[in-house]
């Protein structure tokens, strides 16, 4: 009986992991006969789980909607993944801290001892790293509206918010009419949420910072998904320089003109920096850090010529670093156009 119960739980776990299974696949996974699989399916049905039979030469099963799954079905890796997710989600989505804490506590109460101990050992203390560039947590309702529109292929109506999350008044600086967007993807990168979609106002693909959009109520207007340029949403987000990013709050903020295309710099610039397109081979990067030397160091990582460096404090930091590196190298600086 104990072996049958364990096998039934394993069978239930498999049914939740995929939409449908053939009888032969389940038998192979459980290392039993197909006749035993049929008996275990009957056991699950008697326990109230709506397992539907699929027609076909091989036969198969699907777990229906409306079932309630006990968290005891989590294996060690799944339990740890849920624990990490519940502890990190409130840092990117606002309003979830209390609910996530209660969910984690409820999960621990019904876990076997070995899993509970593993989860308790993974209690996270989040520290702010000097080189993190996070955005303010996104509102959960905005995430639900945007995510629902992406899932249902529904057109979104959105307005671009001004500084501090305010909605600019028509006729004032910074105001732009509401946009019609075909949302295709929600992406999290560098602690920021982005909405990727086809923007009717620009008749082009755009990447929008989700926390800088005021989303209207769902429209119910469906659209046919378009083919994503290049087919790689991560590459599109990381190489788009006009994502609506604003400089993160730092003690020091500076900028420079780089002899590189904007899309190249946007790919490697830290989150919270701003890349401005100047021409096909040049852009301006605005970035913050805890010191002027820190900004100079970030600019140096692009290994290209820098001009129009601002402000004067950043120029002075560049001179200090040049002097230090010259002393560290024990030789003079190479002349322009030569390599050391």
Coordinates of C-alpha atoms in Angstrom, one line a residue:
X1 CA 0.0 0.0 0.0
X2 CA 2.8 2.4 0.8
X3 CA 4.5 1.7 -2.5
X4 CA 1.2 2.3 -4.3
X5 CA 0.7 5.6 -2.5
X6 CA 4.2 6.8 -3.4
X7 CA 3.7 5.8 -7.0
X8 CA 0.3 7.6 -7.2
X9 CA 1.9 10.8 -5.9
X10 CA 4.7 10.4 -8.4
X11 CA 2.1 9.9 -11.1
X12 CA 0.2 13.0 -10.0
X13 CA 3.4 15.0 -10.1
X14 CA 4.1 13.9 -13.7
X15 CA 0.6 14.8 -14.8
X16 CA 1.0 18.4 -13.4
X17 CA 4.4 18.8 -15.2
X18 CA 3.0 18.4 -18.7
X19 CA -0.3 19.0 -20.5
X20 CA -0.7 15.4 -21.6
X21 CA 1.0 12.0 -21.4
X22 CA 0.7 8.8 -23.3
X23 CA 0.1 5.6 -21.2
X24 CA 3.4 4.2 -22.5
X25 CA 5.4 7.3 -21.4
X26 CA 3.9 7.2 -17.9
X27 CA 4.7 3.5 -17.6
X28 CA 8.3 4.1 -18.7
X29 CA 8.7 7.0 -16.2
X30 CA 7.3 5.0 -13.3
X31 CA 9.0 1.8 -14.4
X32 CA 5.7 -0.2 -14.2
X33 CA 3.4 -1.8 -16.7
X34 CA 0.6 0.1 -18.5
X35 CA -1.9 -2.0 -16.6
X36 CA -0.5 -0.6 -13.3
X37 CA -0.7 2.9 -14.7
X38 CA -4.4 2.4 -15.4
X39 CA -4.9 1.2 -11.8
X40 CA -3.0 4.2 -10.4
X41 CA -5.1 6.5 -12.6
X42 CA -8.2 5.0 -11.1
X43 CA -6.7 5.6 -7.6
X44 CA -6.3 9.3 -8.4
X45 CA -9.8 9.6 -9.7
X46 CA -11.2 8.1 -6.5
X47 CA -9.3 10.7 -4.5
X48 CA -11.1 13.4 -6.5
X49 CA -8.5 14.4 -9.1
X50 CA -10.1 14.9 -12.5
X51 CA -7.9 12.8 -14.8
X52 CA -9.2 12.7 -18.3
X53 CA -8.5 9.9 -20.8
X54 CA -7.3 10.8 -24.2
X55 CA -8.3 8.9 -27.3
X56 CA -5.8 7.5 -29.8
X57 CA -3.9 4.3 -30.6
X58 CA -1.5 4.8 -27.7
X59 CA -4.0 6.1 -25.2
X60 CA -3.2 8.8 -22.8
X61 CA -4.2 11.1 -19.8
X62 CA -4.5 14.7 -19.0
X63 CA -5.1 16.3 -15.6
X64 CA -8.2 18.5 -15.8
X65 CA -8.7 22.0 -14.4
X66 CA -10.0 22.8 -10.9
X67 CA -7.8 20.4 -9.0
X68 CA -6.0 21.2 -5.8
X69 CA -2.4 20.0 -5.5
X70 CA -0.8 19.4 -2.1
X71 CA 2.6 21.2 -1.9
X72 CA 4.0 17.9 -0.6
X73 CA 4.4 17.0 -4.3
X74 CA 7.4 19.4 -4.5
X75 CA 10.7 17.8 -4.8
X76 CA 13.8 19.4 -3.1
X77 CA 14.7 21.4 -6.2
X78 CA 11.2 22.7 -6.7
X79 CA 10.8 23.6 -3.1
X80 CA 14.0 25.6 -3.1
X81 CA 13.0 27.4 -6.3
X82 CA 9.6 28.4 -4.8
X83 CA 11.4 29.7 -1.6
X84 CA 13.8 31.8 -3.6
X85 CA 11.0 33.2 -5.8
X86 CA 8.8 34.1 -2.9
X87 CA 11.7 36.0 -1.2
X88 CA 12.8 37.9 -4.3
X89 CA 9.5 38.8 -6.0
X90 CA 8.7 41.7 -3.6
X91 CA 11.9 43.5 -4.7
X92 CA 10.6 43.9 -8.3
X93 CA 6.8 44.0 -7.7
X94 CA 5.3 46.2 -5.1
X95 CA 2.6 45.1 -2.7
X96 CA 3.6 41.5 -2.5
X97 CA 5.9 41.5 0.6
X98 CA 3.3 40.5 3.2
X99 CA 1.5 38.0 0.9
X100 CA 4.8 36.4 -0.2
X101 CA 5.9 36.0 3.5
X102 CA 2.6 34.4 4.4
X103 CA 2.8 32.1 1.4
X104 CA 6.3 31.0 2.4
X105 CA 5.3 30.3 6.0
X106 CA 2.2 28.3 4.8
X107 CA 4.4 26.3 2.5
X108 CA 6.9 25.5 5.3
X109 CA 4.1 24.3 7.6
X110 CA 3.1 21.4 5.3
X111 CA 6.5 20.4 4.0
X112 CA 8.3 17.3 5.1
X113 CA 11.0 17.9 7.7
X114 CA 13.9 17.5 5.2
X115 CA 12.4 20.1 2.8
X116 CA 11.4 22.5 5.5
X117 CA 15.0 22.5 6.9
X118 CA 16.3 23.2 3.4
X119 CA 14.0 26.1 2.9
X120 CA 14.7 27.6 6.3
X121 CA 18.4 27.4 5.5
X122 CA 17.7 29.5 2.4
X123 CA 16.2 32.5 4.2
X124 CA 17.7 35.4 2.2
X125 CA 18.9 38.7 3.5
X126 CA 19.0 41.1 0.6
X127 CA 21.8 43.7 0.7
X128 CA 22.1 46.6 -1.7
X129 CA 25.2 46.2 -3.8
X130 CA 27.1 49.3 -4.9
X131 CA 26.8 48.3 -8.5
X132 CA 23.1 47.4 -8.6
X133 CA 20.9 49.7 -10.7
X134 CA 17.4 48.6 -9.7
X135 CA 14.2 50.4 -10.6
X136 CA 11.4 51.0 -8.1
X137 CA 9.2 47.9 -7.6
X138 CA 6.5 47.7 -10.3
X139 CA 2.8 47.9 -9.2
X140 CA 1.2 44.4 -9.2
X141 CA -1.9 45.7 -11.0
X142 CA 0.2 47.0 -13.9
X143 CA 1.9 43.7 -14.1
X144 CA -1.5 41.9 -14.2
X145 CA -2.9 44.2 -16.9
X146 CA 0.2 44.0 -19.1
X147 CA 0.6 40.3 -18.6
X148 CA -3.0 39.6 -19.3
X149 CA -2.8 41.6 -22.5
X150 CA 0.3 39.7 -23.7
X151 CA -1.4 36.4 -22.9
X152 CA -4.7 37.2 -24.7
X153 CA -3.1 39.2 -27.6
X154 CA -5.1 42.3 -26.7
X155 CA -4.2 45.9 -27.7
X156 CA -3.1 48.1 -24.8
X157 CA -3.8 51.8 -24.4
X158 CA -1.0 53.5 -22.5
X159 CA 0.3 56.9 -21.6
X160 CA 3.9 57.8 -20.9
X161 CA 4.4 59.0 -17.3
X162 CA 6.5 62.0 -16.4
X163 CA 9.1 62.4 -13.6
X164 CA 8.0 60.9 -10.3
X165 CA 5.3 58.8 -12.1
X166 CA 3.0 61.7 -12.8
X167 CA 0.7 62.0 -15.8
X168 CA 1.5 65.1 -17.8
X169 CA -1.4 67.5 -18.4
X170 CA -2.3 68.0 -22.1
X171 CA -0.6 71.1 -23.5
X172 CA 2.3 71.0 -21.0
X173 CA 5.9 69.9 -21.5
X174 CA 6.4 66.2 -21.6
X175 CA 2.8 65.4 -22.6
X176 CA 2.2 62.8 -25.3
X177 CA -1.0 61.3 -26.5
X178 CA -2.0 57.8 -25.4
X179 CA -0.4 55.0 -27.4
X180 CA -1.9 51.9 -28.9
X181 CA 0.5 49.0 -28.3
X182 CA 0.3 45.4 -29.4
X183 CA 2.1 43.8 -26.4
X184 CA 4.1 40.7 -27.2
X185 CA 6.5 40.1 -24.3
X186 CA 7.2 41.1 -20.6
X187 CA 10.9 41.1 -19.9
X188 CA 12.8 41.6 -16.6
X189 CA 16.4 42.9 -17.1
X190 CA 18.7 44.5 -14.6
X191 CA 15.9 44.7 -12.0
X192 CA 13.6 46.5 -14.4
X193 CA 10.4 45.4 -16.1
X194 CA 10.0 46.1 -19.9
X195 CA 7.1 45.8 -22.2
X196 CA 8.0 44.8 -25.8
X197 CA 5.4 45.4 -28.4
X198 CA 4.5 47.0 -31.7
X199 CA 3.7 50.6 -31.2
X200 CA 1.0 52.0 -33.5
X201 CA 2.1 55.6 -32.9
X202 CA 5.6 54.9 -34.3
X203 CA 4.5 52.1 -36.6
X204 CA 7.5 50.2 -35.2
X205 CA 8.6 47.8 -32.5
X206 CA 9.3 49.6 -29.2
X207 CA 10.6 48.6 -25.7
X208 CA 8.9 50.5 -22.9
X209 CA 9.8 50.7 -19.2
X210 CA 6.6 49.3 -17.6
X211 CA 6.9 51.5 -14.5
X212 CA 6.8 54.6 -16.8
X213 CA 3.5 53.6 -18.5
X214 CA 0.0 54.4 -17.3
X215 CA -2.1 51.5 -18.6
X216 CA -5.7 51.9 -19.4
X217 CA -8.3 49.3 -18.7
X218 CA -8.2 46.2 -21.0
X219 CA -9.6 47.0 -24.4
X220 CA -10.7 43.6 -25.5
X221 CA -9.4 44.4 -29.0
X222 CA -7.5 41.3 -30.3
X223 CA -4.5 41.4 -32.6
X224 CA -2.6 38.8 -34.6
X225 CA 0.9 38.5 -33.2
X226 CA 3.7 39.8 -35.5
X227 CA 7.1 38.3 -36.1
X228 CA 9.6 39.7 -33.7
X229 CA 12.6 41.4 -35.5
X230 CA 15.5 39.1 -35.3
X231 CA 13.4 36.5 -33.3
X232 CA 15.4 37.2 -30.1
X233 CA 13.5 39.3 -27.5
X234 CA 16.5 39.5 -25.1
X235 CA 18.7 40.9 -27.9
X236 CA 16.0 43.4 -28.9
X237 CA 15.7 44.7 -25.3
X238 CA 19.4 44.9 -24.6
X239 CA 20.3 46.7 -27.8
X240 CA 17.4 49.2 -27.8
X241 CA 18.8 52.5 -26.5
X242 CA 15.5 54.4 -26.1
X243 CA 13.8 52.1 -23.6
X244 CA 12.6 55.0 -21.4
X245 CA 15.4 54.5 -18.9
X246 CA 16.4 57.3 -16.6
X247 CA 19.6 57.7 -14.6
X248 CA 19.5 55.9 -11.3
X249 CA 19.9 57.9 -8.1
X250 CA 23.6 58.1 -7.3
X251 CA 25.9 60.5 -5.5
X252 CA 27.6 61.3 -8.8
X253 CA 26.2 61.3 -12.4
X254 CA 28.3 62.1 -15.5
X255 CA 28.3 61.5 -19.2
X256 CA 30.6 61.3 -22.2
X257 CA 30.5 60.9 -26.0
X258 CA 31.6 57.5 -27.1
X259 CA 32.9 56.4 -30.5
X260 CA 30.5 53.5 -30.6
X261 CA 27.0 52.9 -32.0
X262 CA 24.1 53.4 -29.5
X263 CA 22.9 49.8 -29.8
X264 CA 26.3 48.5 -28.9
X265 CA 26.7 50.6 -25.8
X266 CA 23.1 49.9 -24.8
X267 CA 23.9 46.2 -24.8
X268 CA 26.6 46.5 -22.2
X269 CA 25.7 49.7 -20.3
X270 CA 24.6 49.0 -16.7
X271 CA 20.9 49.3 -15.9
X272 CA 20.0 52.7 -14.8
X273 CA 22.2 54.4 -17.4
X274 CA 20.9 56.3 -20.4
X275 CA 22.2 55.9 -24.0
X276 CA 21.5 58.8 -26.4
X277 CA 21.9 58.1 -30.2
X278 CA 24.0 60.8 -31.9
X279 CA 24.8 59.2 -35.3
X280 CA 25.5 55.8 -36.7
X281 CA 28.9 55.5 -35.0
X282 CA 28.6 57.7 -31.9
X283 CA 26.4 58.0 -28.8
X284 CA 26.3 59.7 -25.4
X285 CA 26.3 57.6 -22.2
X286 CA 25.0 59.0 -18.9
X287 CA 25.8 56.9 -15.9
X288 CA 26.0 57.2 -12.1
X289 CA 28.2 55.7 -9.4
X290 CA 29.2 56.3 -5.8
X291 CA 32.3 58.3 -6.9
X292 CA 33.6 60.2 -10.0
X293 CA 36.4 57.6 -10.3
X294 CA 33.7 54.9 -10.4
X295 CA 32.1 56.6 -13.4
X296 CA 35.4 57.0 -15.1
X297 CA 36.1 53.3 -14.6
X298 CA 32.7 52.4 -16.1
X299 CA 33.3 54.6 -19.2
X300 CA 36.8 53.0 -19.6
X301 CA 35.2 49.5 -19.9
X302 CA 34.0 50.3 -23.4
X303 CA 37.6 50.6 -24.6
X304 CA 36.9 53.5 -27.0
X305 CA 37.7 57.1 -27.4
X306 CA 35.8 59.5 -25.1
X307 CA 35.1 63.2 -25.8
X308 CA 32.9 65.9 -24.4
X309 CA 33.2 64.5 -20.8
X310 CA 31.0 66.2 -18.3
X311 CA 30.9 67.6 -15.6
X312 CA 34.3 69.0 -14.6
X313 CA 34.5 66.7 -11.6
X314 CA 34.5 63.7 -14.0
X315 CA 37.2 65.2 -16.1
X316 CA 39.3 65.7 -13.0
X317 CA 38.7 62.0 -12.0
X318 CA 39.9 60.9 -15.5
X319 CA 43.1 62.9 -15.0
X320 CA 43.7 61.3 -11.6
X321 CA 43.2 57.8 -12.9
X322 CA 45.5 58.5 -15.9
X323 CA 48.2 59.6 -13.4
X324 CA 47.7 56.5 -11.2
X325 CA 47.8 54.1 -14.2
X326 CA 50.9 55.8 -15.6
X327 CA 52.6 55.4 -12.2
X328 CA 51.4 51.7 -11.9
X329 CA 52.8 50.9 -15.4
X330 CA 56.1 52.6 -14.6
X331 CA 56.2 54.3 -17.9
X332 CA 54.8 57.2 -19.8
X333 CA 51.5 57.1 -21.6
X334 CA 51.5 55.8 -25.2
X335 CA 51.1 58.5 -27.9
X336 CA 47.8 58.8 -29.8
X337 CA 47.4 56.1 -32.5
X338 CA 49.9 53.7 -31.0
X339 CA 49.4 50.6 -28.9
X340 CA 51.4 49.8 -25.8

